[in-house]
Coordinates of C-alpha atoms and ligand atoms in Angstrom, one line a residue:
X5 CA -49.6 5.1 12.6
X6 CA -52.8 6.2 11.0
X7 CA -52.3 9.9 10.1
X8 CA -48.6 10.1 8.5
X9 CA -47.7 9.3 4.8
X10 CA -46.2 5.7 4.9
X11 CA -43.0 6.8 3.4
X12 CA -41.1 4.7 6.0
X13 CA -41.7 1.0 6.8
X14 CA -41.4 1.3 10.5
X15 CA -40.4 -1.3 13.2
X16 CA -43.5 -1.9 15.5
X17 CA -42.0 -0.2 18.6
X18 CA -41.3 3.3 19.6
X19 CA -38.2 4.6 21.4
X20 CA -39.1 6.8 24.3
X21 CA -35.7 7.6 26.0
X22 CA -32.2 7.3 26.0
X23 CA -28.9 7.6 27.9
X24 CA -25.4 7.6 26.3
X25 CA -25.5 4.7 24.0
X26 CA -28.5 2.8 25.6
X27 CA -32.2 3.4 24.2
X28 CA -35.5 2.3 25.7
X29 CA -38.7 1.4 23.9
X30 CA -42.3 1.8 25.0
X31 CA -42.3 -1.7 26.4
X32 CA -39.4 -1.1 28.7
X33 CA -37.1 -3.0 26.6
X34 CA -33.5 -1.8 26.5
X35 CA -31.1 -1.8 23.4
X36 CA -27.6 -1.0 22.8
X37 CA -27.5 1.5 20.1
X38 CA -25.2 0.7 17.0
X39 CA -27.1 3.1 14.7
X40 CA -27.1 6.6 16.2
X41 CA -30.5 7.3 14.6
X42 CA -29.2 7.1 11.2
X43 CA -25.7 8.2 12.0
X44 CA -26.9 11.4 14.0
X45 CA -26.4 11.0 17.6
X46 CA -22.7 10.9 17.6
X47 CA -22.6 12.0 21.2
X48 CA -25.3 9.6 22.4
X49 CA -28.4 10.6 24.1
X50 CA -29.2 12.8 27.2
X51 CA -25.7 14.4 27.0
X52 CA -25.5 16.9 29.8
X53 CA -23.5 19.5 28.3
X54 CA -25.8 19.5 25.1
X55 CA -29.0 19.4 27.1
X56 CA -27.6 22.5 29.2
X57 CA -26.9 24.5 26.0
X58 CA -30.0 23.7 24.4
X59 CA -32.2 24.5 27.4
X60 CA -30.2 27.7 28.0
X61 CA -30.8 28.8 24.5
X62 CA -34.6 27.9 24.6
X63 CA -35.0 30.1 27.5
X64 CA -33.2 33.0 25.7
X65 CA -34.7 33.0 22.2
X66 CA -35.8 30.3 19.7
X67 CA -35.6 32.1 16.3
X68 CA -34.3 35.6 15.1
X69 CA -34.3 35.0 11.3
X70 CA -31.3 35.9 9.3
X71 CA -32.0 39.4 9.1
X72 CA -29.6 40.2 12.2
X73 CA -26.1 39.4 13.2
X74 CA -25.6 36.1 14.8
X75 CA -22.4 35.5 16.9
X76 CA -23.6 32.0 17.4
X77 CA -23.6 31.1 13.9
X78 CA -20.3 32.8 13.2
X79 CA -18.9 30.8 16.3
X80 CA -20.1 27.4 14.9
X81 CA -18.9 28.3 11.4
X82 CA -15.4 29.0 12.9
X83 CA -15.4 25.9 14.5
X84 CA -16.4 24.0 11.2
X85 CA -13.7 25.9 9.1
X86 CA -10.9 26.2 11.6
X87 CA -8.1 28.0 9.9
X88 CA -9.1 27.0 6.4
X89 CA -10.0 29.9 3.9
X90 CA -13.7 28.8 3.8
X91 CA -17.1 30.2 4.6
X92 CA -20.2 28.3 5.9
X93 CA -23.9 28.6 4.8
X94 CA -26.3 27.1 7.2
X95 CA -29.5 25.2 6.3
X96 CA -31.7 22.5 8.0
X97 CA -30.6 19.1 6.5
X98 CA -28.1 17.3 4.4
X99 CA -30.4 17.5 1.4
X100 CA -30.3 21.3 1.6
X101 CA -26.8 21.5 2.1
X102 CA -26.2 19.6 -1.2
X103 CA -28.7 21.7 -3.1
X104 CA -26.8 24.8 -1.8
X105 CA -23.6 23.0 -2.9
X106 CA -25.1 22.3 -6.3
X107 CA -26.4 26.0 -6.8
X108 CA -23.2 27.5 -5.7
X109 CA -21.1 25.2 -8.1
X110 CA -23.4 26.0 -11.1
X111 CA -23.5 29.8 -10.5
X112 CA -19.7 30.0 -9.7
X113 CA -18.6 28.1 -12.8
X114 CA -21.3 29.2 -15.2
X115 CA -21.6 25.5 -16.1
X116 CA -24.3 23.0 -15.7
X117 CA -23.0 19.4 -15.6
X118 CA -22.3 17.4 -12.5
X119 CA -20.4 14.0 -12.4
X120 CA -21.6 11.9 -9.7
X121 CA -21.4 8.1 -9.0
X122 CA -23.4 5.0 -8.9
X123 CA -24.6 4.1 -5.4
X124 CA -24.2 7.8 -4.2
X125 CA -26.8 9.3 -2.0
X126 CA -27.1 12.9 -1.8
X127 CA -30.8 13.7 -0.7
X128 CA -34.3 13.6 -1.9
X129 CA -35.1 17.2 -3.3
X130 CA -35.1 17.4 -7.1
X131 CA -31.5 18.7 -7.2
X132 CA -29.9 16.4 -4.8
X133 CA -31.9 13.4 -6.0
X134 CA -30.8 14.0 -9.5
X135 CA -27.2 13.5 -8.5
X136 CA -28.1 10.3 -6.4
X137 CA -27.0 7.1 -7.9
X138 CA -30.0 5.0 -7.1
X139 CA -32.7 4.6 -9.7
X140 CA -35.5 3.2 -7.8
X141 CA -35.9 6.1 -5.4
X142 CA -36.3 8.5 -8.5
X143 CA -39.2 6.3 -9.9
X144 CA -42.4 8.0 -10.8
X145 CA -41.1 11.6 -9.8
X146 CA -40.8 12.9 -13.4
X147 CA -37.7 14.6 -15.1
X148 CA -34.8 15.2 -12.8
X149 CA -32.4 18.0 -13.1
X150 CA -30.5 18.1 -16.3
X151 CA -26.7 17.7 -16.4
X152 CA -26.2 14.8 -13.9
X153 CA -23.6 12.4 -15.2
X154 CA -22.9 9.0 -13.8
X155 CA -19.9 6.7 -13.6
X156 CA -18.9 3.8 -11.4
X157 CA -17.3 4.7 -8.1
X158 CA -13.5 4.1 -7.8
X159 CA -13.4 3.4 -11.5
X160 CA -10.3 4.8 -13.1
X161 CA -12.3 5.2 -16.4
X162 CA -14.5 8.0 -14.7
X163 CA -11.4 10.3 -14.6
X164 CA -12.0 10.5 -18.6
X165 CA -15.2 12.2 -17.9
X166 CA -13.7 15.0 -15.7
X167 CA -13.4 17.6 -18.5
X168 CA -13.9 21.3 -18.4
X169 CA -17.5 20.9 -19.4
X170 CA -18.2 19.9 -15.8
X171 CA -19.3 22.5 -13.1
X172 CA -18.3 19.9 -10.3
X173 CA -17.6 16.4 -9.3
X174 CA -19.7 15.3 -6.2
X175 CA -18.9 12.3 -4.0
X176 CA -18.7 10.7 -0.6
X177 CA -15.4 9.5 0.3
X178 CA -17.3 6.6 1.9
X179 CA -20.6 5.8 0.4
X180 CA -22.9 5.5 3.4
X181 CA -26.5 4.5 2.0
X182 CA -24.8 2.9 -1.0
X183 CA -23.4 0.0 0.9
X184 CA -20.4 1.4 2.9
X185 CA -18.2 1.6 -0.2
X186 CA -14.8 2.9 0.8
X187 CA -13.1 5.3 -1.8
X188 CA -9.8 4.1 -3.1
X189 CA -7.2 6.7 -1.7
X190 CA -5.3 6.9 -5.1
X191 CA -8.5 7.2 -7.2
X192 CA -9.7 10.1 -4.9
X193 CA -6.5 11.9 -5.3
X194 CA -6.5 11.4 -9.1
X195 CA -10.2 12.7 -9.2
X196 CA -9.1 15.9 -7.2
X197 CA -6.0 16.3 -9.4
X198 CA -8.1 16.0 -12.6
X199 CA -10.8 18.4 -11.1
X200 CA -7.8 21.0 -10.5
X201 CA -6.4 20.6 -14.0
X202 CA -9.8 20.9 -15.8
X203 CA -11.2 23.8 -13.6
X204 CA -14.0 21.8 -12.1
X205 CA -15.0 22.1 -8.6
X206 CA -14.9 19.1 -6.1
X207 CA -17.7 18.8 -3.8
X208 CA -17.5 16.3 -1.0
X209 CA -20.7 15.1 0.8
X210 CA -19.7 14.6 4.5
X211 CA -23.2 14.5 5.7
X212 CA -22.5 10.8 7.0
X213 CA -19.0 10.6 7.1
X214 CA -18.4 13.9 8.8
X215 CA -18.1 15.0 12.6
X216 CA -15.6 12.2 13.6
X217 CA -17.4 9.2 12.4
X218 CA -14.0 7.9 10.7
X219 CA -11.7 9.3 13.2
X220 CA -11.0 12.5 11.7
X221 CA -13.3 15.5 12.0
X222 CA -14.1 15.2 8.2
X223 CA -13.6 11.9 6.5
X224 CA -11.6 13.5 3.4
X225 CA -8.8 14.4 5.9
X226 CA -8.0 10.7 6.0
X227 CA -7.2 11.0 2.4
X228 CA -5.4 14.5 2.3
X229 CA -8.1 15.9 0.0
X230 CA -9.0 19.8 -0.2
X231 CA -12.6 20.0 -1.4
X232 CA -13.7 23.4 -2.9
X233 CA -17.2 22.7 -1.2
X234 CA -18.3 20.2 1.4
X235 CA -21.4 19.4 3.1
X236 CA -22.5 18.5 6.7
X237 CA -25.7 17.6 8.7
X238 CA -26.5 14.5 10.5
X239 CA -24.1 14.6 13.4
X240 CA -23.5 18.4 13.3
X241 CA -26.2 19.1 16.1
X242 CA -26.5 15.5 17.6
X243 CA -30.2 15.4 16.2
X244 CA -31.5 18.9 16.1
X245 CA -32.2 19.6 12.3
X246 CA -29.2 21.5 11.0
X247 CA -26.9 21.3 7.7
X248 CA -24.2 23.3 6.4
X249 CA -22.6 23.9 3.0
X250 CA -18.9 24.8 3.3
X251 CA -17.1 26.5 0.4
X252 CA -13.9 28.2 -0.3
X253 CA -13.8 32.0 0.5
X254 CA -13.1 32.7 -3.3
X255 CA -16.6 31.6 -4.0
X256 CA -18.3 34.4 -1.8
X257 CA -19.1 36.7 -4.6
X258 CA -21.5 34.1 -6.2
X259 CA -23.4 33.6 -2.8
X260 CA -24.0 37.3 -2.1
X261 CA -27.2 39.1 -0.5
X262 CA -30.3 37.8 -1.8
X263 CA -28.7 34.8 -3.8
X264 CA -29.7 31.9 -1.4
X265 CA -31.4 31.6 2.1
X266 CA -33.7 29.6 4.3
X267 CA -36.1 31.0 6.9
X268 CA -34.9 28.4 9.7
X269 CA -31.3 28.2 8.6
X270 CA -28.8 28.7 11.5
X271 CA -31.6 28.4 14.0
X272 CA -30.2 29.4 17.3
X273 CA -31.2 26.2 19.4
X274 CA -29.6 24.0 16.5
X275 CA -26.5 26.2 16.7
X276 CA -26.2 26.1 20.4
X277 CA -26.2 22.2 20.1
X278 CA -23.7 22.3 17.1
X279 CA -21.3 24.4 19.1
X280 CA -21.1 21.9 21.9
X281 CA -20.7 19.1 19.3
X282 CA -17.9 20.8 17.6
X283 CA -16.1 21.7 20.9
X284 CA -16.6 18.3 22.0
X285 CA -15.0 16.6 19.0
X286 CA -11.5 17.9 19.6
X287 CA -8.1 16.2 18.8
X288 CA -8.4 14.1 22.1
X289 CA -11.9 12.9 21.2
X290 CA -10.7 12.1 17.6
X291 CA -7.8 10.1 18.9
X292 CA -10.1 8.3 21.3
X293 CA -12.4 7.4 18.3
X294 CA -9.4 6.2 16.4
X295 CA -8.3 4.0 19.4
X296 CA -11.8 2.5 19.7
X297 CA -11.8 1.9 16.1
X298 CA -8.7 -0.2 16.2
X299 CA -10.3 -2.4 19.0
X300 CA -13.7 -2.8 17.2
X301 CA -12.0 -3.7 13.8
X302 CA -9.9 -6.3 15.5
X303 CA -13.1 -7.7 17.2
X304 CA -14.8 -7.7 13.8
X305 CA -11.9 -9.5 12.2
X306 CA -11.9 -12.2 15.0
X307 CA -15.7 -12.5 15.4
X308 CA -17.4 -11.7 12.1
X309 CA -15.0 -12.2 9.2
X310 CA -15.1 -15.9 8.1
X311 CA -18.5 -16.6 9.4
X312 CA -20.8 -18.3 6.7
X313 CA -23.3 -15.4 6.8
X314 CA -20.5 -12.8 6.1
X315 CA -19.2 -12.1 2.7
X316 CA -17.0 -9.2 3.7
X317 CA -16.4 -6.1 5.8
X318 CA -15.8 -2.6 4.8
X319 CA -15.6 0.8 6.5
X320 CA -13.4 3.2 8.4
X321 CA -13.4 4.2 12.0
X322 CA -17.1 3.7 13.5
X323 CA -18.7 3.5 9.9
X324 CA -18.8 -0.1 9.3
X325 CA -20.5 -2.3 6.8
X326 CA -21.1 -6.0 7.2
X327 CA -21.8 -7.7 3.8
X328 CA -24.0 -10.4 4.1
X329 CA -24.4 -13.3 1.9
X330 CA -27.4 -13.2 -0.4
X331 CA -29.2 -16.2 1.6
X332 CA -29.0 -13.9 4.8
X333 CA -31.4 -11.1 4.2
X334 CA -30.2 -8.1 6.1
X335 CA -33.7 -7.0 7.3
X336 CA -34.3 -10.4 9.0
X337 CA -30.8 -9.8 10.8
X338 CA -32.0 -6.5 11.9
X339 CA -35.1 -8.0 13.6
X340 CA -33.2 -10.7 15.3
X341 CA -30.7 -8.2 16.6
X342 CA -33.4 -6.0 18.0
X343 CA -34.7 -9.3 19.8
X344 CA -31.1 -9.6 21.0
X345 CA -31.2 -6.0 22.3
X346 CA -29.3 -4.0 19.7
X347 CA -30.2 -1.6 17.0
X348 CA -28.5 -1.7 13.7
X349 CA -29.4 -0.3 10.3
X350 CA -29.1 -1.6 6.7
X351 CA -27.5 -0.1 3.8
X352 CA -27.6 -1.0 -0.1
X353 CA -26.5 -4.5 -1.3
X354 CA -27.7 -6.6 1.6
X355 CA -25.3 -4.6 4.1
X356 CA -25.6 -4.4 7.8
X357 CA -24.6 -1.0 8.6
X358 CA -23.2 0.1 12.0
X359 CA -22.9 3.6 13.1
X360 CA -22.6 3.4 17.1
X361 CA -22.5 6.7 19.0
X362 CA -18.9 7.8 18.9
X363 CA -18.9 8.0 22.9
X364 CA -19.6 4.3 23.0
X365 CA -16.7 2.7 25.4
X366 CA -14.5 -0.1 23.9
X367 CA -15.9 -2.7 25.9
X368 CA -19.4 -2.0 25.0
X369 CA -18.4 -1.7 21.2
X370 CA -16.9 -5.3 21.5
X371 CA -20.1 -6.6 23.3
X372 CA -22.2 -5.2 20.4
X373 CA -20.0 -7.3 18.0
X374 CA -20.4 -10.4 20.1
X375 CA -24.2 -9.8 19.9
X376 CA -24.0 -9.6 16.2
X377 CA -21.7 -12.5 16.0
X378 CA -24.3 -14.7 17.9
X379 CA -27.0 -13.7 15.7
X380 CA -25.0 -14.3 12.4
X381 CA -24.0 -17.8 13.7
X382 CA -27.5 -18.9 13.6
X383 CA -27.3 -18.9 9.8
Ligands
PLP21 C1 -28.4 11.3 4.9 C2 -27.5 11.8 3.8 C3 -28.1 12.9 3.0 C4 -29.3 13.6 3.3 O1 -29.5 14.2 4.4 P1 -30.9 14.6 5.1 O2 -30.7 15.3 6.3 O3 -31.7 13.4 5.2 O4 -31.6 15.4 4.0 C5 -27.2 13.4 2.2 N1 -26.0 12.8 1.8 C6 -25.6 11.7 2.6 C7 -24.2 11.2 2.3 C8 -26.3 11.2 3.6 O5 -25.9 10.2 4.3

């Protein structure tokens, strides 16, 4: 590529088409997808119902702005919040959803400080980057937002930092970019309890973990957590750009007319897709994801745990981290997997990250693990 800033080190092929969990590149080579983009295409590729909804909307209207009523936005928001006392603010990405969350938390509490965690990832804008626990990606960009406080994830000592000085605590219940670090259930409940005790808002970033990835619609449901604010994006419209900031109804007065917005937010085409995604991920669908997860984790235990190349495994549902030993570089493994016809991605700390489309059948998930085992056995 010659005309695009080189912010991404790209693999030397282009994906030109896809069906369900299979992708095809410009040489006609086929791959089993174990990445879903970067955790985006939960319903896979060329989904008939999604295609139909998008095409129907394309033929009606592409853009209307947020100056008028939108039944479609309200339908999607209803599907997101269900019966909870919450409201939705739409945007176009995970970064923007987190940006909105930070703004709302500061305005609602009248406080500045946000506690966040090492190895977290919340986005690349100044606000969301300021609360991201990854120093190298901030290098050279100058001063970050004041008021971001860091501590170690899953560390009981962090509870001491949750005081009434904070506007919010912001966390992922499973850190995705940071290495598939699974939150300790007791620690997460303690964080929530301390937030309530100190009048601090709890913001949960569900951008990667949300939309059925862990077997529940939102990963925090696995832990019986009740965030004041949570954010969605990646899987929400299966690849059309959309994000959502979801907050308690009691926060509505701080996000009144003129306080926040975005030209493209809640775009009708993205909303048409999101509606189908949310209608598809119902209780039966989630039960199916859970069942598949049991199978794939059994397969992982049998085929990957104990290999010389594998230090440990972590994750939940179909969000999986294979932690490779230091002598087995994850980027090399990914290239070998590509040659073997499987697309996977990496995460921090030499982690092979697996985020297969949620619609992938059991047998195919197991086949993918077999391919990974074959490649890892070469080390
Ligand atoms: C990807 C991601 C983001 C950023 O989302 P964008 O759509 O790339 O802006 C934020 N938080 C988490 C947990 C993510 O995985």
